[in-house]
Tab-separated table of C-alpha atoms in Angstrom:
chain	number	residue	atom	x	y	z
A	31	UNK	CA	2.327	-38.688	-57.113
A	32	UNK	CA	-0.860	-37.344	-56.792
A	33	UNK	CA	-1.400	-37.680	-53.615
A	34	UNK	CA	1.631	-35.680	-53.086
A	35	UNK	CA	-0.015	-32.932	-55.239
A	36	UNK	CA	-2.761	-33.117	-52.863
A	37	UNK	CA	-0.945	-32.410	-50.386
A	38	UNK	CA	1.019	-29.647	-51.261
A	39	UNK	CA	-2.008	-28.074	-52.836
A	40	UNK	CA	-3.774	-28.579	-49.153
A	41	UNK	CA	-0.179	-27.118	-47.516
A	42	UNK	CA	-0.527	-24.075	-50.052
A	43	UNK	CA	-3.950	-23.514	-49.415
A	44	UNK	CA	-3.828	-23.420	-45.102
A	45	UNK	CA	-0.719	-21.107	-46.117
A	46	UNK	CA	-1.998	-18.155	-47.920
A	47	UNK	CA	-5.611	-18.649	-47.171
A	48	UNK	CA	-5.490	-15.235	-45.731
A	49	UNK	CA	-3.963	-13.706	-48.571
A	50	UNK	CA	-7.246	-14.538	-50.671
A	51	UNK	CA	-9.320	-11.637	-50.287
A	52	UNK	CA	-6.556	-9.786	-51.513
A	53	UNK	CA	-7.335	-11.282	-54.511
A	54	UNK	CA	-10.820	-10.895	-54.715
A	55	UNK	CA	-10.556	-7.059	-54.182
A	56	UNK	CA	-8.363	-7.096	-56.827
A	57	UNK	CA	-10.678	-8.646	-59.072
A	58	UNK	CA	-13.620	-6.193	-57.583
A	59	UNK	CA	-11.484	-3.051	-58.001
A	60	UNK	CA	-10.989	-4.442	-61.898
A	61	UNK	CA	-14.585	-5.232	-63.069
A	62	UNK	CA	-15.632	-1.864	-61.264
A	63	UNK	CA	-13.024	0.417	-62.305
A	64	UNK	CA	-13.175	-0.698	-65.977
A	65	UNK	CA	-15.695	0.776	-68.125
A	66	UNK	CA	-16.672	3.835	-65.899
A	67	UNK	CA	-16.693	6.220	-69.538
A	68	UNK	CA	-18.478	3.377	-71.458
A	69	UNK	CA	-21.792	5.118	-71.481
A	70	UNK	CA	-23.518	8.751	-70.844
A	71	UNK	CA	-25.097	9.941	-67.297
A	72	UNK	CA	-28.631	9.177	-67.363
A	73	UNK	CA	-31.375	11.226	-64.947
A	74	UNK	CA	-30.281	11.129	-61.959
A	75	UNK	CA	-26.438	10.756	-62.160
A	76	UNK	CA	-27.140	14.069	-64.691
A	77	UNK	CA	-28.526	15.428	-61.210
A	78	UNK	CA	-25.886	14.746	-59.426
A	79	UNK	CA	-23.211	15.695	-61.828
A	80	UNK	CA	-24.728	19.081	-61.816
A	81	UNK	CA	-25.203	19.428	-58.195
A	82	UNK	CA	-21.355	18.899	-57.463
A	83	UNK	CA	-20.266	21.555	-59.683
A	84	UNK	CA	-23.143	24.243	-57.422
A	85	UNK	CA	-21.393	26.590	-54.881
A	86	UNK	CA	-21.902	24.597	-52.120
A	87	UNK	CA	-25.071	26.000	-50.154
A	88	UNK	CA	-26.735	25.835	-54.084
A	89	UNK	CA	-26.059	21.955	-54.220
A	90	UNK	CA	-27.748	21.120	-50.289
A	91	UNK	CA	-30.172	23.532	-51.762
A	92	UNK	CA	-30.479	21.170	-54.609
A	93	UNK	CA	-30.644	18.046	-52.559
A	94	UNK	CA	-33.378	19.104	-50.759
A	95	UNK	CA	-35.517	19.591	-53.557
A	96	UNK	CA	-34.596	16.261	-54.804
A	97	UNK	CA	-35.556	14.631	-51.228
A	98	UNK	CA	-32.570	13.291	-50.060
A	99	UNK	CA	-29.531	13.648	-47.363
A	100	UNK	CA	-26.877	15.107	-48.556
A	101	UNK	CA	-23.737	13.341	-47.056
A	102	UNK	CA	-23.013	11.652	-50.203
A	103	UNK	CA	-22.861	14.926	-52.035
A	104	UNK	CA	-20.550	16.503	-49.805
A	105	UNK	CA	-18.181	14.452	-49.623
A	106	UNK	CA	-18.240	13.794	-53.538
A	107	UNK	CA	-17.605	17.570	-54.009
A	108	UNK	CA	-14.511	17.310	-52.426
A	109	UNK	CA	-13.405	14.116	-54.126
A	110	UNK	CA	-14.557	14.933	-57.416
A	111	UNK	CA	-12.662	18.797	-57.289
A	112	UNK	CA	-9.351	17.276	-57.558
A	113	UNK	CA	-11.021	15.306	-61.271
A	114	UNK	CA	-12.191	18.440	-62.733
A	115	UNK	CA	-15.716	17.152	-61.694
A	116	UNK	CA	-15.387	14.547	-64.569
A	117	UNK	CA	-17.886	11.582	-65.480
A	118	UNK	CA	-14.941	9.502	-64.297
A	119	UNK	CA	-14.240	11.178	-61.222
A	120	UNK	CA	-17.826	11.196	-60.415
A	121	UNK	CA	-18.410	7.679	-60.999
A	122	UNK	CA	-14.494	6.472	-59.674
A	123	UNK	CA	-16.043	7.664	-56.185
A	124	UNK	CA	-19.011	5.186	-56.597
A	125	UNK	CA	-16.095	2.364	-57.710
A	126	UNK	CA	-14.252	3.085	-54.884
A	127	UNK	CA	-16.827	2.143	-52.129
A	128	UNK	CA	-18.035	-0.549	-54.184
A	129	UNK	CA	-14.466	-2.023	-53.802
A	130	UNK	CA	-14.376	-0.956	-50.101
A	131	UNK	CA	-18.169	-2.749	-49.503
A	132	UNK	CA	-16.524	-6.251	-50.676
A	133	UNK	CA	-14.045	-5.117	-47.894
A	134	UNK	CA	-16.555	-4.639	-45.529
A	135	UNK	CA	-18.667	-8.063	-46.487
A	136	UNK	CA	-15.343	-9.803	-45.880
A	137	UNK	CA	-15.651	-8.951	-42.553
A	138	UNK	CA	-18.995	-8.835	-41.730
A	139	UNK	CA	-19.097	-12.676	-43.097
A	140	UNK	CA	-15.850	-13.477	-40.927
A	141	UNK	CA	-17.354	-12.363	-37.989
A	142	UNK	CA	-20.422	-13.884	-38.489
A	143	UNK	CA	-19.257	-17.368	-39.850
A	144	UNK	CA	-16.253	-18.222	-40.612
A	145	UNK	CA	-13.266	-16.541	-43.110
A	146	UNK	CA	-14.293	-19.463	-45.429
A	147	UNK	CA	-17.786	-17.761	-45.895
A	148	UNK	CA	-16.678	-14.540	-45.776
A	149	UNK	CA	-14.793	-15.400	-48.844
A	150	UNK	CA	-17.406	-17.081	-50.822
A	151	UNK	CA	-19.447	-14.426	-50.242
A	152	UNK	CA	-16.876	-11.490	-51.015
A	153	UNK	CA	-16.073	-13.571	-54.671
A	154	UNK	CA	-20.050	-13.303	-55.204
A	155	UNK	CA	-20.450	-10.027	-54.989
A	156	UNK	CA	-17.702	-9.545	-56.925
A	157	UNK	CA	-19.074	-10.895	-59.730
A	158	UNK	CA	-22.681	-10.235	-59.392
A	159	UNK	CA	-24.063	-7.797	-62.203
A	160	UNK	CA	-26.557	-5.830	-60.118
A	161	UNK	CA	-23.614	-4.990	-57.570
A	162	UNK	CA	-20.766	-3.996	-60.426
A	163	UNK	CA	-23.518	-1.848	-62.015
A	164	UNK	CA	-24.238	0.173	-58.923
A	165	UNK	CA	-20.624	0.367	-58.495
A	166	UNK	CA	-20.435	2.301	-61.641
A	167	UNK	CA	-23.012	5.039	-61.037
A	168	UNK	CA	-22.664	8.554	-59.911
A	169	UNK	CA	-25.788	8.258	-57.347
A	170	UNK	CA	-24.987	7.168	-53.641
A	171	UNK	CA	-26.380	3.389	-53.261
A	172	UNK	CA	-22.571	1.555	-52.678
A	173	UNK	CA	-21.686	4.345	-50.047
A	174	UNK	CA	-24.955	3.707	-48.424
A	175	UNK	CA	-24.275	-0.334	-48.641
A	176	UNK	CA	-20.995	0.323	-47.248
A	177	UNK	CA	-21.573	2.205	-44.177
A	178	UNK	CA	-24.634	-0.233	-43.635
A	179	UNK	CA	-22.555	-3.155	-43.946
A	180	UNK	CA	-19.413	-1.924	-41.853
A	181	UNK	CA	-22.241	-0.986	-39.059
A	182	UNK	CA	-24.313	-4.349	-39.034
A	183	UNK	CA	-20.144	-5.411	-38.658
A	184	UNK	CA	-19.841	-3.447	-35.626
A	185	UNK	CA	-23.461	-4.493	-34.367
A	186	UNK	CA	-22.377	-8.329	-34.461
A	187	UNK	CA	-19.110	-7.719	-33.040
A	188	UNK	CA	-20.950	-5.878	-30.232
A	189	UNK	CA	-23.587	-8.366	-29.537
A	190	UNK	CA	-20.659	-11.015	-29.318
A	191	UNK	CA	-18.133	-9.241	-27.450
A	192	UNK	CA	-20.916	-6.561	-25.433
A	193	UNK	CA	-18.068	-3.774	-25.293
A	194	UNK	CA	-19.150	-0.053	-25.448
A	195	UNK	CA	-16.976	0.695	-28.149
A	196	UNK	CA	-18.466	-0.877	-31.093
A	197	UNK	CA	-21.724	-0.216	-30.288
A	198	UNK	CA	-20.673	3.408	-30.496
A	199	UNK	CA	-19.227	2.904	-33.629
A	200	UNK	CA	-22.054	1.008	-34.683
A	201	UNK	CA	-24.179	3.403	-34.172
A	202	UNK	CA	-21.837	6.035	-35.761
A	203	UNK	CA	-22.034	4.293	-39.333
A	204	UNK	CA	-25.474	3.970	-39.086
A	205	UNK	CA	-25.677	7.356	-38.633
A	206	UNK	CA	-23.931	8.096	-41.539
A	207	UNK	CA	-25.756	5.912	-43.519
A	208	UNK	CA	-29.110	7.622	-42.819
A	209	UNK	CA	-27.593	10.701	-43.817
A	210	UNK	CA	-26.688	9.091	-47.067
A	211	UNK	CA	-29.640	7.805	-47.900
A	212	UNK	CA	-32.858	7.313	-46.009
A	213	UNK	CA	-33.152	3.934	-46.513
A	214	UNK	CA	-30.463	3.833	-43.985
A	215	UNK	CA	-33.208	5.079	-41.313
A	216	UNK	CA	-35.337	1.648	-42.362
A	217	UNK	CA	-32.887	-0.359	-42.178
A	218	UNK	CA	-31.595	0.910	-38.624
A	219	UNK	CA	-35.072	-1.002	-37.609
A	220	UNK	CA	-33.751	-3.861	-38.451
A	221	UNK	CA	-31.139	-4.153	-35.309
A	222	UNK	CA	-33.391	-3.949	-32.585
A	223	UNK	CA	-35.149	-7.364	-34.476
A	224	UNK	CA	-31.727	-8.934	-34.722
A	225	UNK	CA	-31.231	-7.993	-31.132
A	226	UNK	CA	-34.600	-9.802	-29.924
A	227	UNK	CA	-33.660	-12.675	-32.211
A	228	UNK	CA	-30.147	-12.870	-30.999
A	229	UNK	CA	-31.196	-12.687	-27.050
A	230	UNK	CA	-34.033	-15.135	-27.766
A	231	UNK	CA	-31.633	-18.098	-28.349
A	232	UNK	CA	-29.669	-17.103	-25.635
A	233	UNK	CA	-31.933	-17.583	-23.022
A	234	UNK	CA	-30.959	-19.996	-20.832
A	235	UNK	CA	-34.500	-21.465	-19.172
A	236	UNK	CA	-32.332	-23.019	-16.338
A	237	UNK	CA	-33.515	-22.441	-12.965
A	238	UNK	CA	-36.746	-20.455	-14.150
A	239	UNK	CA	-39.938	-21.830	-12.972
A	240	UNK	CA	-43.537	-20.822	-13.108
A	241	UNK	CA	-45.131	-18.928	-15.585
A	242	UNK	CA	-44.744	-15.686	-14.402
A	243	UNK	CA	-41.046	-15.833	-13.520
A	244	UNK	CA	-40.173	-16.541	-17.332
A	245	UNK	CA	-42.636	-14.143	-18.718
A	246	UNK	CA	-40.485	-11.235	-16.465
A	247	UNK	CA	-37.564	-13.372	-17.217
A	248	UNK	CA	-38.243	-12.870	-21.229
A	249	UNK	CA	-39.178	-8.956	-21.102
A	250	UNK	CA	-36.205	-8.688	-19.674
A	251	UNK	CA	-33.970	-10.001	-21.587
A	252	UNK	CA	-36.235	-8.285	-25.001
A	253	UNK	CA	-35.759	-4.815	-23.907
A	254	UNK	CA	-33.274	-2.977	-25.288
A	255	UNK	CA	-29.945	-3.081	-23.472
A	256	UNK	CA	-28.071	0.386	-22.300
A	257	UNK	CA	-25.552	-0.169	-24.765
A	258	UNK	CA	-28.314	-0.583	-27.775
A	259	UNK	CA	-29.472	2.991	-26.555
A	260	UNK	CA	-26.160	3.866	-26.896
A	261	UNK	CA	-25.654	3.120	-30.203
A	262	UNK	CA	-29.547	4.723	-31.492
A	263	UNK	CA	-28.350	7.527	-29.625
A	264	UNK	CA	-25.305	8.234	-31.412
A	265	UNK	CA	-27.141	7.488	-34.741
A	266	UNK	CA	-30.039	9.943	-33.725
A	267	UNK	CA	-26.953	12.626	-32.758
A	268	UNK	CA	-25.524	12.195	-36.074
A	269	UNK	CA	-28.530	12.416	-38.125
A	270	UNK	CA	-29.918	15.619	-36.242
A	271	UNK	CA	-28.455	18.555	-38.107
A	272	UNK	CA	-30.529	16.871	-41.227
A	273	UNK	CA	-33.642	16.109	-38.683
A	274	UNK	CA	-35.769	18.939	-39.833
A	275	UNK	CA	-35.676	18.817	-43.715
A	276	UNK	CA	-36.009	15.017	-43.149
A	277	UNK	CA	-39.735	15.780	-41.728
A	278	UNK	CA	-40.037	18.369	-44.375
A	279	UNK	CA	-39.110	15.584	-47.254
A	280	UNK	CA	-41.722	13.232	-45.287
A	281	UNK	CA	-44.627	15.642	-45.775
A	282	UNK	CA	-44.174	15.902	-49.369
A	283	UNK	CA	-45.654	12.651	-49.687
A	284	UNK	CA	-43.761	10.795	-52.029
A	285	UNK	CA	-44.285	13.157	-54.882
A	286	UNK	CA	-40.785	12.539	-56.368
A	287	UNK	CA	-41.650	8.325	-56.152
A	288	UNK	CA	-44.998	8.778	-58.336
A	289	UNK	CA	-42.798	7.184	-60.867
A	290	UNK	CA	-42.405	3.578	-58.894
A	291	UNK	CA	-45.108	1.115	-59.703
A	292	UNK	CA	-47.025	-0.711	-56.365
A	293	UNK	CA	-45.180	-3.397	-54.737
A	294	UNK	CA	-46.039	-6.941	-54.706
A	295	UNK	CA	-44.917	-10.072	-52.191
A	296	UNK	CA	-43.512	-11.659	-55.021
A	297	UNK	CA	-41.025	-8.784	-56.017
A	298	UNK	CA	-38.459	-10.046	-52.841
A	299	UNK	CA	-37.674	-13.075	-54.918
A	300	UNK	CA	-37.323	-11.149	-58.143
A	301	UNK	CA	-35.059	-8.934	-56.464
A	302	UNK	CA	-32.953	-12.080	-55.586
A	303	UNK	CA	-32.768	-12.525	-58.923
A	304	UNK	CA	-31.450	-9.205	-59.771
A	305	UNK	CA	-29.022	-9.223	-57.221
A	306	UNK	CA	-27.704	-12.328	-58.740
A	307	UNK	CA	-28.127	-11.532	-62.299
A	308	UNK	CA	-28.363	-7.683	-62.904
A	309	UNK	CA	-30.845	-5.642	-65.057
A	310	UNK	CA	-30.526	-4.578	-68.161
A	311	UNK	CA	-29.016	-1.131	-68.057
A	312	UNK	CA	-31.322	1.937	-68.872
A	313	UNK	CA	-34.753	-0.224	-68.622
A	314	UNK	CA	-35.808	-0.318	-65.211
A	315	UNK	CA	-40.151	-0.660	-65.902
A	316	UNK	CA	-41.396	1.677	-63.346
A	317	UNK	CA	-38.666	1.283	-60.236
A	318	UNK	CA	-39.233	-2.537	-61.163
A	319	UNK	CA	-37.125	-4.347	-64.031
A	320	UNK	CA	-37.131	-7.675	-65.285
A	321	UNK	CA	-33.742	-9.593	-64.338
A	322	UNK	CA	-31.379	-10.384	-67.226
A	323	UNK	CA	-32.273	-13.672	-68.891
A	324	UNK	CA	-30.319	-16.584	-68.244
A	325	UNK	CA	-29.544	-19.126	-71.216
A	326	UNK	CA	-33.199	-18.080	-72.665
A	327	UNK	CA	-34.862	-19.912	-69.403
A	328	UNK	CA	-38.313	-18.292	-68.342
A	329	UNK	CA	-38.120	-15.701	-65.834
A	330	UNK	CA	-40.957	-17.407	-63.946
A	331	UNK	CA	-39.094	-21.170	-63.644
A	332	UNK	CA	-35.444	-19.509	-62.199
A	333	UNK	CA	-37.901	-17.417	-59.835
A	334	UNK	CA	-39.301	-20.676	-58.399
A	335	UNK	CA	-35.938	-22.406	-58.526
A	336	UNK	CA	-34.128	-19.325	-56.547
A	337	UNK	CA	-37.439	-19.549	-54.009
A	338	UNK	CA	-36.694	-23.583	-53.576
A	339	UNK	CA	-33.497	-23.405	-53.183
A	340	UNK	CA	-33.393	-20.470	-50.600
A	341	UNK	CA	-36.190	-21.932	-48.604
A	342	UNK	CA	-34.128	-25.576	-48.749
A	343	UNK	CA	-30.829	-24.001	-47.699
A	344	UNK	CA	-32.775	-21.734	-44.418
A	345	UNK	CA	-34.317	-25.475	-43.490
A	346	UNK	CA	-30.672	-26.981	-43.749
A	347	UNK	CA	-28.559	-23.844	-42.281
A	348	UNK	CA	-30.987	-23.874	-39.486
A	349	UNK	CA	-29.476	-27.294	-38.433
A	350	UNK	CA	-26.075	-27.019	-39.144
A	351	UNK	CA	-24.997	-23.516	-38.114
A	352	UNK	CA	-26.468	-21.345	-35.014
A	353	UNK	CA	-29.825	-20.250	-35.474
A	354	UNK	CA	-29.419	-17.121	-33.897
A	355	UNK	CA	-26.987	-16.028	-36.660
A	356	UNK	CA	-28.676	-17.855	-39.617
A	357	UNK	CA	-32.053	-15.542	-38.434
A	358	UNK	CA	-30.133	-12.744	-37.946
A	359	UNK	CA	-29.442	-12.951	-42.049
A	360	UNK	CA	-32.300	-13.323	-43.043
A	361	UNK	CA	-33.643	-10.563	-41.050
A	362	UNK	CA	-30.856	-8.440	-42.620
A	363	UNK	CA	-31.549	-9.758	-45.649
A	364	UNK	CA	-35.086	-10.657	-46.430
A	365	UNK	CA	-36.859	-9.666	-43.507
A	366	UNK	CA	-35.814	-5.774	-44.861
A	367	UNK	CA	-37.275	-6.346	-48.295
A	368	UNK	CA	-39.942	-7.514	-46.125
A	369	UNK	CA	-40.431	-4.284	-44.163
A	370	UNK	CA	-40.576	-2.107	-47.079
A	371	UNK	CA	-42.911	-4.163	-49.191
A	372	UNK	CA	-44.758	-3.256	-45.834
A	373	UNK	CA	-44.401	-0.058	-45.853
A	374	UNK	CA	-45.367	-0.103	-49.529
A	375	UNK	CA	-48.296	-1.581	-49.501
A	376	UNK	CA	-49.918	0.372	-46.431
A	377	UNK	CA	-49.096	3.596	-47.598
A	378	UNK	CA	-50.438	4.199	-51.157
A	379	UNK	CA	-48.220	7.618	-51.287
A	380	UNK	CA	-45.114	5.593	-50.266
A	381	UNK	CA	-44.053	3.423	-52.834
A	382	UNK	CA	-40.368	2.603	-51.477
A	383	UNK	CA	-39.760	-1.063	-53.675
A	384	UNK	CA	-37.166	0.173	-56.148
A	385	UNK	CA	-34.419	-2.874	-56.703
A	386	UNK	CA	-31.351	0.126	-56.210
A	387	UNK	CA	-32.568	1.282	-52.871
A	388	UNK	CA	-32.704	-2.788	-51.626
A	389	UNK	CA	-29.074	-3.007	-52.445
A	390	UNK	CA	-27.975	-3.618	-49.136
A	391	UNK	CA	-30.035	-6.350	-48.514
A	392	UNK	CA	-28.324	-8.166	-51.460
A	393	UNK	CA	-24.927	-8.145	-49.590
A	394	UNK	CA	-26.441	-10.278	-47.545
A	395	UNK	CA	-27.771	-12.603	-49.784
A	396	UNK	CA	-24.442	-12.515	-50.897
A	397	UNK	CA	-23.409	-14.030	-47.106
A	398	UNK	CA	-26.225	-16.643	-47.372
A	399	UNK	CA	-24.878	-17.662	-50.857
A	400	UNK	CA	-21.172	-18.100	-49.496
A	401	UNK	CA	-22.558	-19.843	-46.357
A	402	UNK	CA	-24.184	-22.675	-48.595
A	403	UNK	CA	-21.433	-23.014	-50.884
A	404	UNK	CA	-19.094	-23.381	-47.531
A	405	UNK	CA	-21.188	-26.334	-46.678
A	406	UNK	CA	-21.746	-28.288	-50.255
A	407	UNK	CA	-19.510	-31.161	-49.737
A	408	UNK	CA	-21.640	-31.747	-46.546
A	409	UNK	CA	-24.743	-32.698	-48.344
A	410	UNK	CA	-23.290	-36.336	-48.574
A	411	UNK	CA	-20.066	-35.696	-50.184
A	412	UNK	CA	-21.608	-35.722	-54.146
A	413	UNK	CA	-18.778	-33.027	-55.160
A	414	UNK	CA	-15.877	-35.520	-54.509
A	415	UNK	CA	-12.367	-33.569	-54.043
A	416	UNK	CA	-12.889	-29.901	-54.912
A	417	UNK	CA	-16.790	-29.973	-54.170
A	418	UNK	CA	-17.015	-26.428	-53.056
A	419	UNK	CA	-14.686	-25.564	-55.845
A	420	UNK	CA	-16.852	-26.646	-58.358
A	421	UNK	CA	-19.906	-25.818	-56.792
A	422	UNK	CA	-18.467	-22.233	-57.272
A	423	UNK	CA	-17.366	-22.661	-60.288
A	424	UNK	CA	-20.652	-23.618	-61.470
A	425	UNK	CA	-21.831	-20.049	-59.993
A	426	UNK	CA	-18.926	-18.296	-61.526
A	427	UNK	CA	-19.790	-19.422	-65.174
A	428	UNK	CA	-23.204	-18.075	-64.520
A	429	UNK	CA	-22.411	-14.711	-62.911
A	430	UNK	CA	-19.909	-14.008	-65.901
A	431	UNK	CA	-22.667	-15.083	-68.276
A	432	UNK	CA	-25.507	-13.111	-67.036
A	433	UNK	CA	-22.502	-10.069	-66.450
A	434	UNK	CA	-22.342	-10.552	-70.188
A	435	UNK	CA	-25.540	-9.829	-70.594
A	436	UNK	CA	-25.371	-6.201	-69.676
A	437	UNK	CA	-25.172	-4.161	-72.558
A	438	UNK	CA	-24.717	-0.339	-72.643
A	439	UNK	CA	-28.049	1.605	-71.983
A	440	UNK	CA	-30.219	4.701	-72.453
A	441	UNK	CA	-30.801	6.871	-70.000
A	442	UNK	CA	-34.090	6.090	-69.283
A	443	UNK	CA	-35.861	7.711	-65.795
A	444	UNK	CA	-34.816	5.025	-63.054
């Protein structure tokens, strides 16, 4: 008998599989769409609540005395007319791509891995704190996480397949995203390292002899391809009407960032732990707040847990999976942070480590989560039956705890 349950829970699962996601963007479009009126505006959504309702030249005025592209508020004037301009029409747009980035992860994952990943991953950002809470404000962060994560889509897809057409349309989205917000123009660095990475396990040393034959052999196969140019081209041709108060924003020298503290090495893993666990809303300590506590457990001992753990799971994905793809996450994920603690640290007048503008690197955190929980039952079978299933379980109980945890804040400067 249950054996035959088994079975026909196996049958049911290879059957509507696909239909899955479905569910988990129902679940996403719940937790974001609920509580959008629970609390005031604070600073900046203020800004941009104000901005929307300006005669149009008045709000790009506005946005470029507030130092950033103004995509996000265009488009959000037209959306938000047809709500009055309300504090939920405002912050519905925000919902809205935070429902359509779980989209987008889906298939980012999917192409990358496998639909079984792509659905971990889609059901942890669904539940993760820091992602619903971003999802709920007025300022541009999901739109800019969307269009990043549909273009690094489009850039895998492209490397895979090499057709014209999604590079274009790679580079299209990531165009848009630097006109959203200029953290798009960081990340856009990161391709051309996912490129190199990519090409480097693709070499195939076979007939290549003598020193100098595979030093030519390997600068040729690093530089960038006609159909990467392609794709920074279109980006650089939809980013060029904004070109020119982008270099005026750069010269101002981060006078509008005084407010974010200096960056330290350390700060990438406490960002992991805020894209896992949220903040506490209206308390963000200088651009850099402590996670939400967990069960009372000091901040320091889940930081060296979440640093074990991810180093562990790179050593064992590195094995079981194809390094080319496993780098190219962590390059998207980590190796981001990475650049702008960088960037941070060299330039004193700079200070570009704020958890909200890392957002998109937690999406693919998100990926590296759902690719270890794909594989659990591998580590000698110790989940017996439904070992991923409780292995996500286990994650569930703590995303809706720590979710808990997020209490209506002030509207203190963040």
């Amino acid at each position: 008998m249950l054996q035959q349950f088994k079975e026909g829970l196996k049958k049911f699962h290879i059957q509507y599989q696909h239909h899955y996601i479905w569910l988990i963007l129902l679940l996403a479009t719940a937790n974001r769409f609920t509580g959008l009126m629970k609390r005031d505006f604070w600073y900046d959504e203020a800004f941009t609540g104000v901005a929307v309702k300006e005669k149009f030249w008045d709000m790009i005025t506005m946005t470029i005395n507030d130092v950033h592209p103004p995509f996000y508020y265009i488009v959000l004037k037209a959306f938000a007319f047809f709500f009055n301009y309300s504090v939920f029409g405002i912050r519905l747009f925000s919902a809205i791509f935070g429902v359509a980035a779980i989209w987008a992860l889906y298939l980012l994952a999917k192409e990358m891995f496998n639909e079984k990943v792509a659905l971990y991953a889609a059901l942890v950002a669904t539940i993760s704190p820091f992602a619903i809470q971003y999802s709920q404000e007025a300022r541009m962060y999901m739109m800019l996480v969307f269009f990043i994560l549909i273009g690094a889509y489009f850039f895998v897809k492209s490397l895979q397949l090499k057709r014209k057409k999604y590079f274009f349309l790679w580079g299209l989205f990531t165009g848009l995203s630097m006109l959203t917000h200029y953290m798009g123009i960081i990340f856009s660095a990161v391709y051309i390292l996912v490129f190199v990475a990519w090409r480097i396990f693709e070499i195939d040393w076979s007939g290549v002899d003598g020193v100098f034959e595979k030093a030519k052999f390997s600068l040729k196969k690093f530089l960038p391809t006609k159909e990467i140019l392609l794709g920074y081209g279109v980006a650089f041709l939809v980013f060029l009407p904004w070109l020119k108060m982008f270099v005026h924003h750069i010269s101002m020298k981060g006078s509008n960032l005084s407010w974010v503290k200096k960056a330290s090495l350390g700060d990438i893993v406490v960002n992991i732990q805020m894209f896992l666990f949220g903040t506490p809303l209206g308390e963000m300590s200088s651009g850099m707040p402590q996670p939400n506590e967990l069960f009372g457990i000091a901040h320091i001992s889940i930081r060296m847990l979440i640093a074990m753990l991810f180093g562990i799971g790179i050593v064992y994905l590195m094995r079981k999976e194809k390094k080319e793809k496993v780098v190219s996450l962590l390059l998207f994920s980590t190796g981001f942070m990475f650049i702008i603690y960088v960037l941070s640290a060299t330039l004193s007048d700079q200070q570009y480590f704020v958890a909200r503008y890392l957002l998109p690197a937690a999406y693919f955190i998100f990926i590296f989560i759902g690719l270890w929980l794909s594989r659990l039952r591998s580590f000698g079978e110790p989940l017996s039956g439904g070992g991923c299933s409780s292995g996500l379980m286990s994650f569930l109980k703590i995303g809706d705890r720590a979710a808990g945890a997020i209490k209506s804040g002030g509207t203190t400067r963040r």
